mmCIF file of C-alpha atoms and ligand atoms in Angstrom:
data_model
loop_
_atom_site.group_PDB
_atom_site.id
_atom_site.type_symbol
_atom_site.label_atom_id
_atom_site.label_comp_id
_atom_site.label_asym_id
_atom_site.label_seq_id
_atom_site.Cartn_x
_atom_site.Cartn_y
_atom_site.Cartn_z
ATOM 1 C CA UNK A 1 -155.564 -76.451 94.262
ATOM 2 C CA UNK A 2 -156.650 -80.273 94.776
ATOM 3 C CA UNK A 3 -156.546 -81.126 98.508
ATOM 4 C CA UNK A 4 -155.214 -84.871 97.743
ATOM 5 C CA UNK A 5 -152.024 -83.922 96.750
ATOM 6 C CA UNK A 6 -149.008 -81.815 97.815
ATOM 7 C CA UNK A 7 -148.658 -78.132 96.561
ATOM 8 C CA UNK A 8 -145.218 -77.511 95.112
ATOM 9 C CA UNK A 9 -144.225 -73.512 94.023
ATOM 10 C CA UNK A 10 -141.436 -73.807 91.649
ATOM 11 C CA UNK A 11 -140.753 -69.716 91.693
ATOM 12 C CA UNK A 12 -139.405 -69.662 88.124
ATOM 13 C CA UNK A 13 -139.739 -71.580 84.552
ATOM 14 C CA UNK A 14 -136.932 -74.500 84.719
ATOM 15 C CA UNK A 15 -136.791 -77.321 82.748
ATOM 16 C CA UNK A 16 -140.105 -79.216 81.289
ATOM 17 C CA UNK A 17 -138.252 -82.221 82.601
ATOM 18 C CA UNK A 18 -138.167 -81.223 86.002
ATOM 19 C CA UNK A 19 -141.774 -80.047 86.146
ATOM 20 C CA UNK A 20 -142.958 -83.308 84.668
ATOM 21 C CA UNK A 21 -141.281 -84.901 87.502
ATOM 22 C CA UNK A 22 -142.848 -82.782 89.970
ATOM 23 C CA UNK A 23 -146.319 -82.926 88.841
ATOM 24 C CA UNK A 24 -146.584 -86.639 89.148
ATOM 25 C CA UNK A 25 -146.086 -85.702 92.955
ATOM 26 C CA UNK A 26 -148.250 -82.792 93.431
ATOM 27 C CA UNK A 27 -149.829 -79.435 92.338
ATOM 28 C CA UNK A 28 -147.083 -77.614 90.702
ATOM 29 C CA UNK A 29 -147.759 -73.935 90.375
ATOM 30 C CA UNK A 30 -144.701 -72.170 88.531
ATOM 31 C CA UNK A 31 -144.073 -68.304 89.076
ATOM 32 C CA UNK A 32 -143.227 -66.058 86.243
ATOM 33 C CA UNK A 33 -139.626 -65.004 85.778
ATOM 34 C CA UNK A 34 -138.585 -62.249 88.405
ATOM 35 C CA UNK A 35 -142.226 -62.342 90.028
ATOM 36 C CA UNK A 36 -140.964 -64.223 93.896
ATOM 37 C CA UNK A 37 -137.429 -61.578 93.929
ATOM 38 C CA UNK A 38 -139.480 -59.832 96.656
ATOM 39 C CA UNK A 39 -140.163 -61.045 100.013
ATOM 40 C CA UNK A 40 -143.372 -59.607 99.994
ATOM 41 C CA UNK A 41 -145.010 -61.798 97.122
ATOM 42 C CA UNK A 42 -143.337 -64.709 98.534
ATOM 43 C CA UNK A 43 -145.008 -64.078 102.382
ATOM 44 C CA UNK A 44 -148.537 -63.529 100.476
ATOM 45 C CA UNK A 45 -148.451 -66.920 98.518
ATOM 46 C CA UNK A 46 -146.358 -69.153 100.721
ATOM 47 C CA UNK A 47 -148.842 -70.334 103.020
ATOM 48 C CA UNK A 48 -150.537 -72.115 100.244
ATOM 49 C CA UNK A 49 -147.311 -74.438 99.679
ATOM 50 C CA UNK A 50 -146.101 -77.541 101.323
ATOM 51 C CA UNK A 51 -142.465 -77.249 98.886
ATOM 52 C CA UNK A 52 -140.755 -74.814 97.731
ATOM 53 C CA UNK A 53 -138.597 -75.088 94.886
ATOM 54 C CA UNK A 54 -136.587 -71.369 94.505
ATOM 55 C CA UNK A 55 -134.105 -69.776 93.116
ATOM 56 C CA UNK A 56 -130.838 -68.165 94.532
ATOM 57 C CA UNK A 57 -132.494 -64.767 93.604
ATOM 58 C CA UNK A 58 -135.385 -65.464 96.251
ATOM 59 C CA UNK A 59 -135.118 -64.030 99.715
ATOM 60 C CA UNK A 60 -136.714 -66.777 101.789
ATOM 61 C CA UNK A 61 -135.519 -65.288 105.229
ATOM 62 C CA UNK A 62 -137.550 -66.224 108.295
ATOM 63 C CA UNK A 63 -140.739 -64.117 108.174
ATOM 64 C CA UNK A 64 -140.854 -66.131 104.868
ATOM 65 C CA UNK A 65 -140.576 -69.430 106.419
ATOM 66 C CA UNK A 66 -142.961 -68.416 109.166
ATOM 67 C CA UNK A 67 -145.656 -67.434 106.663
ATOM 68 C CA UNK A 68 -145.138 -71.013 105.042
ATOM 69 C CA UNK A 69 -147.397 -72.969 107.670
ATOM 70 C CA UNK A 70 -147.687 -75.994 105.712
ATOM 71 C CA UNK A 71 -144.382 -75.520 104.255
ATOM 72 C CA UNK A 72 -141.992 -78.868 104.865
ATOM 73 C CA UNK A 73 -139.280 -78.623 102.552
ATOM 74 C CA UNK A 74 -137.554 -75.839 100.744
ATOM 75 C CA UNK A 75 -135.089 -76.794 98.086
ATOM 76 C CA UNK A 76 -132.685 -74.130 96.321
ATOM 77 C CA UNK A 77 -131.795 -74.302 92.487
ATOM 78 C CA UNK A 78 -128.427 -73.696 93.199
ATOM 79 C CA UNK A 79 -125.556 -75.294 95.544
ATOM 80 C CA UNK A 80 -124.908 -71.422 97.161
ATOM 81 C CA UNK A 81 -127.711 -71.056 99.634
ATOM 82 C CA UNK A 82 -126.862 -68.027 101.172
ATOM 83 C CA UNK A 83 -130.737 -66.510 100.101
ATOM 84 C CA UNK A 84 -132.246 -69.042 102.623
ATOM 85 C CA UNK A 85 -132.144 -68.773 106.508
ATOM 86 C CA UNK A 86 -131.377 -72.101 107.331
ATOM 87 C CA UNK A 87 -131.209 -71.569 111.133
ATOM 88 C CA UNK A 88 -134.655 -70.405 110.986
ATOM 89 C CA UNK A 89 -135.874 -73.214 108.836
ATOM 90 C CA UNK A 90 -134.472 -75.565 111.250
ATOM 91 C CA UNK A 91 -136.022 -74.334 114.084
ATOM 92 C CA UNK A 92 -139.429 -74.424 112.013
ATOM 93 C CA UNK A 93 -138.690 -78.122 111.083
ATOM 94 C CA UNK A 94 -138.326 -77.273 107.528
ATOM 95 C CA UNK A 95 -135.801 -79.270 105.406
ATOM 96 C CA UNK A 96 -133.558 -77.343 103.218
ATOM 97 C CA UNK A 97 -131.613 -78.712 100.475
ATOM 98 C CA UNK A 98 -129.155 -77.301 97.853
ATOM 99 C CA UNK A 99 -127.586 -79.080 94.778
ATOM 100 C CA UNK A 100 -123.751 -79.576 95.165
ATOM 101 C CA UNK A 101 -121.672 -81.673 92.552
ATOM 102 C CA UNK A 102 -124.089 -81.426 89.470
ATOM 103 C CA UNK A 103 -122.732 -77.852 88.802
ATOM 104 C CA UNK A 104 -118.822 -78.434 89.363
ATOM 105 C CA UNK A 105 -117.968 -79.189 85.944
ATOM 106 C CA UNK A 106 -120.026 -76.176 84.254
ATOM 107 C CA UNK A 107 -118.627 -74.064 86.774
ATOM 108 C CA UNK A 108 -114.978 -74.865 86.367
ATOM 109 C CA UNK A 109 -115.427 -74.501 82.797
ATOM 110 C CA UNK A 110 -116.879 -71.073 83.193
ATOM 111 C CA UNK A 111 -114.221 -69.906 85.380
ATOM 112 C CA UNK A 112 -111.481 -70.558 82.825
ATOM 113 C CA UNK A 113 -113.601 -69.022 80.230
ATOM 114 C CA UNK A 114 -114.130 -66.343 82.167
ATOM 115 C CA UNK A 115 -110.583 -65.636 83.151
ATOM 116 C CA UNK A 116 -109.645 -66.256 79.593
ATOM 117 C CA UNK A 117 -112.461 -63.456 78.580
ATOM 118 C CA UNK A 118 -110.849 -61.064 80.791
ATOM 119 C CA UNK A 119 -107.091 -61.142 80.121
ATOM 120 C CA UNK A 120 -107.676 -61.408 76.505
ATOM 121 C CA UNK A 121 -110.413 -58.948 76.330
ATOM 122 C CA UNK A 122 -113.028 -60.839 74.429
ATOM 123 C CA UNK A 123 -115.495 -58.314 74.983
ATOM 124 C CA UNK A 124 -114.035 -55.459 74.340
ATOM 125 C CA UNK A 125 -112.654 -57.179 70.948
ATOM 126 C CA UNK A 126 -115.839 -58.160 69.528
ATOM 127 C CA UNK A 127 -117.316 -54.717 70.329
ATOM 128 C CA UNK A 128 -114.978 -52.963 68.374
ATOM 129 C CA UNK A 129 -115.358 -55.689 65.504
ATOM 130 C CA UNK A 130 -119.312 -55.434 65.826
ATOM 131 C CA UNK A 131 -118.350 -51.825 65.876
ATOM 132 C CA UNK A 132 -116.843 -51.805 62.413
ATOM 133 C CA UNK A 133 -113.791 -50.692 63.490
ATOM 134 C CA UNK A 134 -111.748 -53.728 62.163
ATOM 135 C CA UNK A 135 -109.750 -52.711 59.348
ATOM 136 C CA UNK A 136 -106.848 -55.364 59.707
ATOM 137 C CA UNK A 137 -104.900 -57.352 62.039
ATOM 138 C CA UNK A 138 -102.946 -55.002 64.334
ATOM 139 C CA UNK A 139 -99.787 -56.161 66.028
ATOM 140 C CA UNK A 140 -100.292 -53.941 68.893
ATOM 141 C CA UNK A 141 -104.251 -54.323 69.134
ATOM 142 C CA UNK A 142 -105.645 -55.987 72.217
ATOM 143 C CA UNK A 143 -102.630 -57.573 73.876
ATOM 144 C CA UNK A 144 -103.138 -59.405 77.518
ATOM 145 C CA UNK A 145 -100.924 -61.376 79.452
ATOM 146 C CA UNK A 146 -100.762 -65.259 79.154
ATOM 147 C CA UNK A 147 -101.718 -67.276 81.633
ATOM 148 C CA UNK A 148 -98.985 -70.346 81.417
ATOM 149 C CA UNK A 149 -96.719 -69.882 84.414
ATOM 150 C CA UNK A 150 -98.831 -67.247 86.022
ATOM 151 C CA UNK A 151 -99.856 -68.422 89.618
ATOM 152 C CA UNK A 152 -103.938 -68.989 90.373
ATOM 153 C CA UNK A 153 -104.642 -68.262 94.070
ATOM 154 C CA UNK A 154 -107.746 -70.054 94.850
ATOM 155 C CA UNK A 155 -109.952 -69.052 97.750
ATOM 156 C CA UNK A 156 -112.121 -71.812 98.992
ATOM 157 C CA UNK A 157 -111.159 -75.089 97.445
ATOM 158 C CA UNK A 158 -114.171 -77.223 97.610
ATOM 159 C CA UNK A 159 -115.304 -78.673 94.334
ATOM 160 C CA UNK A 160 -115.550 -75.793 91.812
ATOM 161 C CA UNK A 161 -111.984 -74.456 93.023
ATOM 162 C CA UNK A 162 -110.753 -77.753 92.453
ATOM 163 C CA UNK A 163 -112.592 -77.923 88.743
ATOM 164 C CA UNK A 164 -111.029 -74.719 88.157
ATOM 165 C CA UNK A 165 -107.403 -75.499 89.502
ATOM 166 C CA UNK A 166 -107.636 -78.739 87.146
ATOM 167 C CA UNK A 167 -108.652 -76.974 83.890
ATOM 168 C CA UNK A 168 -105.929 -73.830 84.982
ATOM 169 C CA UNK A 169 -103.161 -76.573 85.641
ATOM 170 C CA UNK A 170 -103.399 -77.846 82.150
ATOM 171 C CA UNK A 171 -103.083 -74.200 80.673
ATOM 172 C CA UNK A 172 -99.890 -74.380 82.726
ATOM 173 C CA UNK A 173 -100.848 -72.477 85.817
ATOM 174 C CA UNK A 174 -99.469 -72.776 89.097
ATOM 175 C CA UNK A 175 -102.031 -73.438 91.993
ATOM 176 C CA UNK A 176 -102.034 -72.091 95.001
ATOM 177 C CA UNK A 177 -105.230 -72.129 97.802
ATOM 178 C CA UNK A 178 -106.774 -70.894 100.522
ATOM 179 C CA UNK A 179 -109.054 -72.471 102.701
ATOM 180 C CA UNK A 180 -110.376 -73.255 106.131
ATOM 181 C CA UNK A 181 -108.146 -76.546 106.309
ATOM 182 C CA UNK A 182 -105.867 -77.935 103.580
ATOM 183 C CA UNK A 183 -107.244 -80.486 101.108
ATOM 184 C CA UNK A 184 -106.661 -84.422 100.910
ATOM 185 C CA UNK A 185 -102.409 -84.608 100.457
ATOM 186 C CA UNK A 186 -103.428 -86.933 97.159
ATOM 187 C CA UNK A 187 -105.725 -84.319 96.131
ATOM 188 C CA UNK A 188 -103.101 -81.289 96.849
ATOM 189 C CA UNK A 189 -100.647 -83.705 94.745
ATOM 190 C CA UNK A 190 -102.602 -84.443 91.786
ATOM 191 C CA UNK A 191 -103.576 -80.575 91.454
ATOM 192 C CA UNK A 192 -99.476 -79.399 92.499
ATOM 193 C CA UNK A 193 -101.349 -76.917 94.716
ATOM 194 C CA UNK A 194 -99.891 -75.172 97.463
ATOM 195 C CA UNK A 195 -101.754 -74.161 100.927
ATOM 196 C CA UNK A 196 -101.815 -70.872 102.341
ATOM 197 C CA UNK A 197 -103.097 -70.890 105.489
ATOM 198 C CA UNK A 198 -102.338 -66.957 105.534
ATOM 199 C CA UNK A 199 -104.935 -65.390 102.949
ATOM 200 C CA UNK A 200 -103.092 -61.955 102.881
ATOM 201 C CA UNK A 201 -99.720 -64.097 101.929
ATOM 202 C CA UNK A 202 -101.562 -65.769 99.585
ATOM 203 C CA UNK A 203 -103.180 -62.882 97.935
ATOM 204 C CA UNK A 204 -99.597 -61.226 97.051
ATOM 205 C CA UNK A 205 -98.323 -64.027 95.129
ATOM 206 C CA UNK A 206 -101.499 -64.932 92.996
ATOM 207 C CA UNK A 207 -101.612 -63.417 89.745
ATOM 208 C CA UNK A 208 -105.000 -63.987 89.546
ATOM 209 C CA UNK A 209 -107.086 -64.466 92.508
ATOM 210 C CA UNK A 210 -110.079 -66.487 92.198
ATOM 211 C CA UNK A 211 -113.182 -66.256 94.564
ATOM 212 C CA UNK A 212 -114.745 -69.757 95.078
ATOM 213 C CA UNK A 213 -115.775 -69.682 98.993
ATOM 214 C CA UNK A 214 -119.735 -69.563 100.088
ATOM 215 C CA UNK A 215 -121.080 -66.370 101.235
ATOM 216 C CA UNK A 216 -121.275 -66.389 104.798
ATOM 217 C CA UNK A 217 -120.959 -63.833 107.497
ATOM 218 C CA UNK A 218 -117.024 -64.711 107.642
ATOM 219 C CA UNK A 219 -116.701 -64.178 103.704
ATOM 220 C CA UNK A 220 -118.809 -61.301 103.313
ATOM 221 C CA UNK A 221 -116.642 -58.391 102.042
ATOM 222 C CA UNK A 222 -113.613 -60.799 102.441
ATOM 223 C CA UNK A 223 -111.848 -58.441 99.055
ATOM 224 C CA UNK A 224 -112.117 -55.084 100.542
ATOM 225 C CA UNK A 225 -109.663 -52.245 99.970
ATOM 226 C CA UNK A 226 -106.858 -53.640 101.943
ATOM 227 C CA UNK A 227 -107.121 -57.057 100.474
ATOM 228 C CA UNK A 228 -107.057 -55.325 97.040
ATOM 229 C CA UNK A 229 -104.348 -52.819 97.796
ATOM 230 C CA UNK A 230 -102.311 -56.283 98.598
ATOM 231 C CA UNK A 231 -102.751 -57.715 95.277
ATOM 232 C CA UNK A 232 -100.052 -57.188 92.844
ATOM 233 C CA UNK A 233 -100.588 -54.423 90.316
ATOM 234 C CA UNK A 234 -100.847 -56.839 87.154
ATOM 235 C CA UNK A 235 -103.239 -59.227 89.069
ATOM 236 C CA UNK A 236 -106.929 -60.088 87.779
ATOM 237 C CA UNK A 237 -109.682 -60.997 90.262
ATOM 238 C CA UNK A 238 -112.051 -63.774 89.450
ATOM 239 C CA UNK A 239 -115.539 -63.933 91.527
ATOM 240 C CA UNK A 240 -118.216 -66.636 90.279
ATOM 241 C CA UNK A 241 -119.056 -67.181 94.024
ATOM 242 C CA UNK A 242 -121.452 -64.624 95.210
ATOM 243 C CA UNK A 243 -121.281 -60.606 94.721
ATOM 244 C CA UNK A 244 -120.878 -59.594 98.626
ATOM 245 C CA UNK A 245 -117.618 -61.507 99.203
ATOM 246 C CA UNK A 246 -116.386 -58.465 97.231
ATOM 247 C CA UNK A 247 -116.523 -55.216 98.237
ATOM 248 C CA UNK A 248 -117.746 -53.506 95.037
ATOM 249 C CA UNK A 249 -117.363 -49.970 95.666
ATOM 250 C CA UNK A 250 -113.492 -50.743 96.697
ATOM 251 C CA UNK A 251 -113.281 -52.820 93.797
ATOM 252 C CA UNK A 252 -114.578 -50.346 91.222
ATOM 253 C CA UNK A 253 -112.144 -48.068 92.615
ATOM 254 C CA UNK A 254 -109.425 -50.177 92.223
ATOM 255 C CA UNK A 255 -109.707 -51.081 88.386
ATOM 256 C CA UNK A 256 -110.649 -47.340 87.867
ATOM 257 C CA UNK A 257 -107.038 -46.647 89.682
ATOM 258 C CA UNK A 258 -105.411 -49.382 88.017
ATOM 259 C CA UNK A 259 -104.387 -50.481 91.726
ATOM 260 C CA UNK A 260 -105.048 -54.138 90.006
ATOM 261 C CA UNK A 261 -104.941 -55.050 85.804
ATOM 262 C CA UNK A 262 -108.418 -56.315 85.452
ATOM 263 C CA UNK A 263 -111.548 -58.218 87.095
ATOM 264 C CA UNK A 264 -113.820 -60.600 85.792
ATOM 265 C CA UNK A 265 -117.131 -60.906 87.582
ATOM 266 C CA UNK A 266 -120.487 -63.180 87.016
ATOM 267 C CA UNK A 267 -121.970 -62.319 90.226
ATOM 268 C CA UNK A 268 -122.626 -58.760 91.949
ATOM 269 C CA UNK A 269 -123.382 -57.416 95.620
ATOM 270 C CA UNK A 270 -126.953 -56.387 94.705
ATOM 271 C CA UNK A 271 -128.086 -58.726 92.108
ATOM 272 C CA UNK A 272 -129.636 -57.605 89.444
ATOM 273 C CA UNK A 273 -128.288 -54.478 89.930
ATOM 274 C CA UNK A 274 -124.561 -53.826 88.855
ATOM 275 C CA UNK A 275 -122.469 -50.858 90.524
ATOM 276 C CA UNK A 276 -122.256 -48.199 88.185
ATOM 277 C CA UNK A 277 -118.670 -47.587 88.563
ATOM 278 C CA UNK A 278 -117.903 -51.267 87.911
ATOM 279 C CA UNK A 279 -120.019 -50.430 84.460
ATOM 280 C CA UNK A 280 -117.800 -47.964 83.477
ATOM 281 C CA UNK A 281 -114.900 -49.825 84.496
ATOM 282 C CA UNK A 282 -113.151 -50.808 80.920
ATOM 283 C CA UNK A 283 -110.921 -53.269 82.502
ATOM 284 C CA UNK A 284 -113.949 -55.330 84.191
ATOM 285 C CA UNK A 285 -115.628 -58.219 82.562
ATOM 286 C CA UNK A 286 -118.773 -58.747 83.619
ATOM 287 C CA UNK A 287 -121.918 -61.693 82.359
ATOM 288 C CA UNK A 288 -125.174 -61.968 84.495
ATOM 289 C CA UNK A 289 -124.576 -65.062 86.951
ATOM 290 C CA UNK A 290 -124.527 -67.866 84.188
ATOM 291 C CA UNK A 291 -121.746 -70.006 85.579
ATOM 292 C CA UNK A 292 -124.068 -73.066 85.974
ATOM 293 C CA UNK A 293 -126.296 -72.298 82.778
ATOM 294 C CA UNK A 294 -125.613 -75.264 80.248
ATOM 295 C CA UNK A 295 -128.430 -77.529 79.192
ATOM 296 C CA UNK A 296 -127.152 -80.629 80.929
ATOM 297 C CA UNK A 297 -126.245 -78.598 84.119
ATOM 298 C CA UNK A 298 -129.812 -76.903 84.692
ATOM 299 C CA UNK A 299 -131.989 -79.762 84.080
ATOM 300 C CA UNK A 300 -129.154 -81.798 86.465
ATOM 301 C CA UNK A 301 -129.628 -78.984 88.994
ATOM 302 C CA UNK A 302 -133.595 -78.968 88.859
ATOM 303 C CA UNK A 303 -133.821 -82.651 89.099
ATOM 304 C CA UNK A 304 -131.718 -82.941 92.180
ATOM 305 C CA UNK A 305 -133.513 -80.094 93.991
ATOM 306 C CA UNK A 306 -137.121 -81.674 93.158
ATOM 307 C CA UNK A 307 -135.890 -85.402 94.361
ATOM 308 C CA UNK A 308 -135.190 -84.084 97.670
ATOM 309 C CA UNK A 309 -138.477 -82.303 97.547
ATOM 310 C CA UNK A 310 -140.495 -85.469 96.862
ATOM 311 C CA UNK A 311 -138.166 -87.422 99.322
ATOM 312 C CA UNK A 312 -138.924 -84.996 102.365
ATOM 313 C CA UNK A 313 -142.700 -85.000 101.187
ATOM 314 C CA UNK A 314 -142.731 -88.870 100.929
ATOM 315 C CA UNK A 315 -141.115 -89.062 104.335
ATOM 316 C CA UNK A 316 -138.183 -90.581 103.458
ATOM 317 C CA UNK A 317 -135.560 -90.392 106.478
ATOM 318 C CA UNK A 318 -133.100 -87.795 106.215
ATOM 319 C CA UNK A 319 -129.756 -90.019 105.569
ATOM 320 C CA UNK A 320 -131.087 -90.926 102.374
ATOM 321 C CA UNK A 321 -131.270 -87.283 101.223
ATOM 322 C CA UNK A 322 -127.758 -86.568 100.932
ATOM 323 C CA UNK A 323 -128.268 -83.060 99.516
ATOM 324 C CA UNK A 324 -130.380 -81.704 102.858
ATOM 325 C CA UNK A 325 -128.190 -78.759 104.479
ATOM 326 C CA UNK A 326 -127.985 -77.656 108.120
ATOM 327 C CA UNK A 327 -126.488 -75.504 110.701
ATOM 328 C CA UNK A 328 -124.375 -77.016 113.402
HETATM 329 C C1 DGY B 1 -124.963 -71.998 92.427
HETATM 330 O O1 DGY B 1 -125.898 -72.917 92.022
HETATM 331 O O2 DGY B 1 -124.536 -71.567 93.675
HETATM 332 C C2 DGY B 1 -124.537 -70.545 91.372
HETATM 333 O O3 DGY B 1 -124.129 -69.484 91.723
HETATM 334 C C3 DGY B 1 -125.235 -70.959 89.950
HETATM 335 O O4 DGY B 1 -124.904 -70.271 89.143
#
């Protein structure tokens, strides 16, 4: 590694356009898939680098940050940044960036798709066909609930929650939501959305409960046995936020006992592990954390993260880097 340029670690292969852009500013080292999922590998390698472009699967904890003696910036290839100890970074004067906005529409599309796949049994039906069991049109095969006229309860009415609400409204769903505070009245009017200050009251009214909140100490296991028991028996849970927002053991129990109708999950408590009782629940549709996985969005995520790295390394003032995150 030459000393004249900044050294940048990108922990996984990402779109080539992003790597080319970064190579214009520094020596770029790209990790192999999964190489930096373990904290020990990060601790071992981080001292060589001025900047880290990391994935949501990389635990950038206090130890890692302290080991990064030259580290100036950590940019997450994701909007959610619960994998980074932002408070520790702040104490060490290391800037942290995430990637808001650029993945909103892809995630909104995906949430709608996951809801349809879950209620209309896409995967079970496809498996049935591939297994050679499709012997002709069946009037009673793979029936599921319609979405029109049903109520979607959104927990976390940020950008992605709103994108899902817009799509669900187009499908004829009623929108209710729970958030730290209500959204702007014009937006509420546009979405015809009703605010619930009380999560438990909202949950009892929602035919579909969608989790679109960040993972924080306050939202950890927000959906637990108690909340699952408050959901209507026909309700569907959709989670594209972060796995630990749901107590997976409680959810698996609710699915097996038919306390709720079904769940559609893109995220898991201990990724890449999936709770075995979820794997054995037929009413659970599961995907490997791919909500933002479009060509366009993954490139945009990478460019936004890479730009923050370059801006910090070039000494740009914080006000000009809109995607820096901090704790107050
Ligand atoms: C994010 O950016 O936080 C998403 O989870 C990626 O799919």
